[in-house]
Amino acid sequence: MNITVIGTGYVGLVTGACFSKMGNMVYCVDIVEEKIEGLKNNILPIFEPHLGTLVRTSQERGDLIFTTDIKEALDDTDVIFIAVGTPMAEDGSANLDYIFSAASDIANNITHDSLVVIKSTVPVGTGYKVKDHINAILKENGSDVKIKIASNPEFLKEGHAIEDCLHPDRVVIGAEDKEVFEILKDLYATFVLNHDRFVMMDIKSSEMTKYVANAMLATKISFMNEIANICEVTGANVQNVRLGIGSDRRIGYDFIYAGCGYGGSCFPKDVQALINTAQVNGYDPKILSNVELVNKNQKMVIVNKVVDRFGKDLTGLTFAIWGLAFKPGTDDVREATSIVVASEIIKRGAKIRAYDSQATEEFIKAIDDEYLDSIEFAKSRYEVIEGSDALILITEWKEFRNPDFEYIAKNLNHKVIFDGRNIYDKKIQNIGFELYQIGC
């Protein structure tokens, strides 16, 4: 098929690259000329394992074209995907400006009947609003083009997005008629050899499904973090509790690891947007509101442990931080715990030495400028250790899982580790470390 993907952010770029890998002709459109020029030269705006190789090989085959010319991208298209950002507005709702801007571009440039598929995460009812918006412009322009609308939310995990896209757990399709379902099933047929993976429904339910999926995962994380905090005050060990409940097949082991809070571009934004949707429609979502509150507080747990150990005034101390990304496998620091921990520790007078293999540049952009003078960024994990007073583990990159503890013990001023992801064995206490974990 001929595919147009509007938006070359995380979702649009991964989606376009994966569609082109399967032999489709894909145009990826963006209004940012610098980004498009970079992509033409295989310079990616994000870090995602294997994405660079996929983009390069697809461009070499001629199956993937990056452009700022929306008219060129729409000329022979069969399916148009809207994959632009829906950032959180000040009131917690999803900002749909980019969605309707893309819809306007489609309406003003399309010359033949087309299917418009919304892949962006949008509030319930957005699909119909987009359809009305496009039709209003078409009517104003005197066009007789007919538009059909569908919802096809993405379920990509940063760090595993290519695998998730090429081998999806499910393909959710929301549409109004059988023809649209068949078009999208044909498009995804090479991704889904087992047709049971198609989940077909109405458009509003499809839009809701994406929000509920992320909200459920965020709820599991916040629930387990709350249990960890209860374990800590009662003397129980959350790691043992996790094994005890995870063995129940109704619960499972996924997303029940205690830690220092979730971040990223999806969970915080989507939980808040779902809260806003409920409130706008007259419902008070008590569980969701507390999921967000627990997570906000959890990002302070490591800071509180540092203060309990070293005191409220941290002047003269330097803390090594391992990991700045909100999770391993990405350079994304949006809503990352590292920003909270670094800024709060600096406020109390300390300095930071930080290392992350991928996320340093994004972290520098994200943290307030007032804190940057107090942060030294290193190029290796052990470089930050030398002369620091304690180590704080925030992102559980694999290179941090089994470090040289003897080297760390010799080079830290105090043999103190704050393990924000509970990845270290308490056996390191046998060689003199003070190990502070969450719920253990």
mmCIF file of C-alpha atoms in Angstrom, residues 182-359:
data_model
loop_
_atom_site.group_PDB
_atom_site.id
_atom_site.type_symbol
_atom_site.label_atom_id
_atom_site.label_comp_id
_atom_site.label_asym_id
_atom_site.label_seq_id
_atom_site.Cartn_x
_atom_site.Cartn_y
_atom_site.Cartn_z
ATOM 1 C CA GLU A 182 -10.713 -4.872 5.985
ATOM 2 C CA ILE A 183 -8.324 -2.202 4.673
ATOM 3 C CA LEU A 184 -6.475 -2.038 7.983
ATOM 4 C CA LYS A 185 -6.487 -5.805 8.431
ATOM 5 C CA ASP A 186 -4.877 -6.126 4.989
ATOM 6 C CA LEU A 187 -2.253 -3.532 5.926
ATOM 7 C CA TYR A 188 -1.363 -5.337 9.160
ATOM 8 C CA ALA A 189 -1.624 -8.866 7.744
ATOM 9 C CA THR A 190 2.157 -9.217 7.438
ATOM 10 C CA PHE A 191 2.579 -8.109 11.071
ATOM 11 C CA VAL A 192 -0.081 -10.418 12.485
ATOM 12 C CA LEU A 193 0.050 -13.959 11.178
ATOM 13 C CA ASN A 194 -2.358 -14.972 13.931
ATOM 14 C CA HIS A 195 -5.555 -13.139 13.043
ATOM 15 C CA ASP A 196 -6.842 -13.537 16.580
ATOM 16 C CA ARG A 197 -4.623 -10.580 17.400
ATOM 17 C CA PHE A 198 -7.021 -8.170 15.689
ATOM 18 C CA VAL A 199 -9.357 -6.479 18.146
ATOM 19 C CA MET A 200 -12.069 -4.602 16.297
ATOM 20 C CA MET A 201 -14.441 -2.162 17.930
ATOM 21 C CA ASP A 202 -16.100 1.222 17.632
ATOM 22 C CA ILE A 203 -13.958 4.364 17.390
ATOM 23 C CA LYS A 204 -14.680 5.717 20.863
ATOM 24 C CA SER A 205 -13.854 2.417 22.526
ATOM 25 C CA SER A 206 -10.604 2.216 20.579
ATOM 26 C CA GLU A 207 -9.617 5.700 21.746
ATOM 27 C CA MET A 208 -10.459 4.771 25.321
ATOM 28 C CA THR A 209 -8.536 1.479 25.108
ATOM 29 C CA LYS A 210 -5.184 3.252 24.747
ATOM 30 C CA TYR A 211 -5.763 5.464 27.778
ATOM 31 C CA VAL A 212 -7.010 2.571 29.884
ATOM 32 C CA ALA A 213 -4.016 0.383 28.953
ATOM 33 C CA ASN A 214 -1.534 3.011 30.120
ATOM 34 C CA ALA A 215 -3.597 3.913 33.158
ATOM 35 C CA MET A 216 -3.769 0.248 34.208
ATOM 36 C CA LEU A 217 0.000 -0.176 33.914
ATOM 37 C CA ALA A 218 0.605 3.052 35.813
ATOM 38 C CA THR A 219 -1.833 1.881 38.484
ATOM 39 C CA LYS A 220 0.088 -1.388 38.944
ATOM 40 C CA ILE A 221 3.317 0.561 39.389
ATOM 41 C CA SER A 222 1.867 3.042 41.883
ATOM 42 C CA PHE A 223 0.085 0.262 43.752
ATOM 43 C CA MET A 224 3.311 -1.686 44.168
ATOM 44 C CA ASN A 225 5.199 1.431 45.199
ATOM 45 C CA GLU A 226 2.596 2.074 47.864
ATOM 46 C CA ILE A 227 2.965 -1.509 49.065
ATOM 47 C CA ALA A 228 6.738 -1.005 49.158
ATOM 48 C CA ASN A 229 6.296 2.016 51.399
ATOM 49 C CA ILE A 230 4.017 0.011 53.698
ATOM 50 C CA CYS A 231 6.574 -2.816 53.740
ATOM 51 C CA GLU A 232 9.240 -0.351 54.761
ATOM 52 C CA VAL A 233 7.351 0.880 57.831
ATOM 53 C CA THR A 234 6.286 -2.629 58.883
ATOM 54 C CA GLY A 235 9.559 -4.497 58.311
ATOM 55 C CA ALA A 236 8.325 -6.640 55.412
ATOM 56 C CA ASN A 237 10.341 -7.033 52.208
ATOM 57 C CA VAL A 238 8.566 -5.944 49.016
ATOM 58 C CA GLN A 239 10.792 -8.197 46.900
ATOM 59 C CA ASN A 240 9.457 -11.251 48.723
ATOM 60 C CA VAL A 241 5.930 -9.909 48.513
ATOM 61 C CA ARG A 242 6.315 -9.421 44.745
ATOM 62 C CA LEU A 243 7.285 -13.074 44.318
ATOM 63 C CA GLY A 244 4.423 -14.165 46.526
ATOM 64 C CA ILE A 245 1.735 -12.313 44.578
ATOM 65 C CA GLY A 246 3.287 -12.566 41.094
ATOM 66 C CA SER A 247 3.019 -16.338 41.141
ATOM 67 C CA ASP A 248 -0.758 -15.875 41.099
ATOM 68 C CA ARG A 249 -1.633 -16.019 37.393
ATOM 69 C CA ARG A 250 -4.413 -13.490 37.921
ATOM 70 C CA ILE A 251 -1.780 -10.946 38.922
ATOM 71 C CA GLY A 252 1.457 -11.929 37.145
ATOM 72 C CA TYR A 253 4.935 -10.461 37.529
ATOM 73 C CA ASP A 254 4.791 -7.643 34.994
ATOM 74 C CA PHE A 255 4.787 -4.055 36.299
ATOM 75 C CA ILE A 256 4.884 -4.999 39.983
ATOM 76 C CA TYR A 257 8.462 -3.923 40.628
ATOM 77 C CA ALA A 258 8.813 -1.277 43.318
ATOM 78 C CA GLY A 259 10.967 1.712 42.482
ATOM 79 C CA CYS A 260 11.349 5.462 42.501
ATOM 80 C CA GLY A 261 8.395 6.321 40.275
ATOM 81 C CA TYR A 262 7.442 6.152 36.615
ATOM 82 C CA GLY A 263 8.026 8.820 33.987
ATOM 83 C CA GLY A 264 8.154 9.132 30.215
ATOM 84 C CA SER A 265 5.940 10.646 27.575
ATOM 85 C CA CYS A 266 2.942 8.347 28.068
ATOM 86 C CA PHE A 267 1.999 7.286 31.597
ATOM 87 C CA PRO A 268 1.981 10.709 33.302
ATOM 88 C CA LYS A 269 0.292 12.440 30.373
ATOM 89 C CA ASP A 270 -2.276 9.741 29.686
ATOM 90 C CA VAL A 271 -3.267 9.212 33.316
ATOM 91 C CA GLN A 272 -3.804 12.950 33.683
ATOM 92 C CA ALA A 273 -5.732 13.164 30.402
ATOM 93 C CA LEU A 274 -8.030 10.322 31.485
ATOM 94 C CA ILE A 275 -8.598 12.078 34.807
ATOM 95 C CA ASN A 276 -9.482 15.244 32.898
ATOM 96 C CA THR A 277 -11.838 13.365 30.564
ATOM 97 C CA ALA A 278 -13.665 11.861 33.519
ATOM 98 C CA GLN A 279 -13.976 15.194 35.310
ATOM 99 C CA VAL A 280 -15.187 17.039 32.206
ATOM 100 C CA ASN A 281 -17.915 14.419 31.941
ATOM 101 C CA GLY A 282 -18.927 14.812 35.577
ATOM 102 C CA TYR A 283 -17.147 11.837 37.143
ATOM 103 C CA ASP A 284 -14.550 12.012 39.915
ATOM 104 C CA PRO A 285 -11.920 9.277 39.229
ATOM 105 C CA LYS A 286 -10.585 8.660 42.726
ATOM 106 C CA ILE A 287 -8.265 5.742 41.915
ATOM 107 C CA LEU A 288 -6.630 7.478 38.954
ATOM 108 C CA SER A 289 -6.130 10.686 40.910
ATOM 109 C CA ASN A 290 -4.267 8.794 43.603
ATOM 110 C CA VAL A 291 -2.192 6.860 41.064
ATOM 111 C CA GLU A 292 -0.770 10.183 39.967
ATOM 112 C CA LEU A 293 -0.344 11.439 43.547
ATOM 113 C CA VAL A 294 1.483 8.285 44.668
ATOM 114 C CA ASN A 295 3.824 8.551 41.702
ATOM 115 C CA LYS A 296 4.589 12.192 42.401
ATOM 116 C CA ASN A 297 5.460 11.366 45.997
ATOM 117 C CA GLN A 298 7.482 8.301 44.986
ATOM 118 C CA LYS A 299 9.933 10.438 43.033
ATOM 119 C CA MET A 300 10.878 12.022 46.369
ATOM 120 C CA VAL A 301 11.585 8.728 48.155
ATOM 121 C CA ILE A 302 15.274 8.666 47.206
ATOM 122 C CA VAL A 303 15.666 12.329 48.142
ATOM 123 C CA ASN A 304 14.125 11.643 51.544
ATOM 124 C CA LYS A 305 16.483 8.711 52.098
ATOM 125 C CA VAL A 306 19.460 10.906 51.224
ATOM 126 C CA VAL A 307 18.294 13.537 53.718
ATOM 127 C CA ASP A 308 17.701 10.914 56.415
ATOM 128 C CA ARG A 309 21.259 9.623 55.922
ATOM 129 C CA PHE A 310 23.223 12.854 55.386
ATOM 130 C CA GLY A 311 20.974 15.543 56.895
ATOM 131 C CA LYS A 312 18.907 18.398 55.481
ATOM 132 C CA ASP A 313 21.959 20.498 54.649
ATOM 133 C CA LEU A 314 23.941 18.720 51.933
ATOM 134 C CA THR A 315 26.450 21.503 51.383
ATOM 135 C CA GLY A 316 29.903 20.181 50.526
ATOM 136 C CA LEU A 317 28.640 16.756 49.425
ATOM 137 C CA THR A 318 28.725 15.309 45.920
ATOM 138 C CA PHE A 319 26.381 12.554 44.763
ATOM 139 C CA ALA A 320 27.019 10.266 41.808
ATOM 140 C CA ILE A 321 23.920 9.472 39.755
ATOM 141 C CA TRP A 322 23.718 6.438 37.489
ATOM 142 C CA GLY A 323 20.946 6.810 34.932
ATOM 143 C CA LEU A 324 19.037 9.866 33.726
ATOM 144 C CA ALA A 325 16.521 8.401 31.253
ATOM 145 C CA PHE A 326 13.092 7.541 32.635
ATOM 146 C CA LYS A 327 13.777 3.875 31.750
ATOM 147 C CA PRO A 328 16.528 1.819 30.071
ATOM 148 C CA GLY A 329 16.678 1.665 26.282
ATOM 149 C CA THR A 330 15.748 5.284 25.583
ATOM 150 C CA ASP A 331 17.074 8.827 25.762
ATOM 151 C CA ASP A 332 13.682 10.126 26.916
ATOM 152 C CA VAL A 333 13.793 12.100 30.175
ATOM 153 C CA ARG A 334 10.277 13.502 30.119
ATOM 154 C CA GLU A 335 8.865 13.335 33.652
ATOM 155 C CA ALA A 336 11.975 11.377 34.663
ATOM 156 C CA THR A 337 12.721 10.794 38.343
ATOM 157 C CA SER A 338 16.306 11.895 37.710
ATOM 158 C CA ILE A 339 15.178 15.494 37.198
ATOM 159 C CA VAL A 340 13.397 15.546 40.554
ATOM 160 C CA VAL A 341 16.239 13.860 42.449
ATOM 161 C CA ALA A 342 19.001 16.030 40.969
ATOM 162 C CA SER A 343 17.165 19.318 41.448
ATOM 163 C CA GLU A 344 16.047 18.523 45.008
ATOM 164 C CA ILE A 345 19.532 17.459 46.079
ATOM 165 C CA ILE A 346 21.077 20.572 44.549
ATOM 166 C CA LYS A 347 18.508 22.751 46.338
ATOM 167 C CA ARG A 348 19.891 21.347 49.578
ATOM 168 C CA GLY A 349 23.434 22.440 48.722
ATOM 169 C CA ALA A 350 24.981 19.356 47.114
ATOM 170 C CA LYS A 351 26.611 18.842 43.746
ATOM 171 C CA ILE A 352 25.884 16.075 41.255
ATOM 172 C CA ARG A 353 28.076 13.942 39.020
ATOM 173 C CA ALA A 354 25.881 12.131 36.504
ATOM 174 C CA TYR A 355 26.245 9.481 33.835
ATOM 175 C CA ASP A 356 23.824 8.005 31.305
ATOM 176 C CA SER A 357 24.883 6.291 28.087
ATOM 177 C CA GLN A 358 22.112 7.912 26.020
ATOM 178 C CA ALA A 359 20.124 10.579 27.839
#
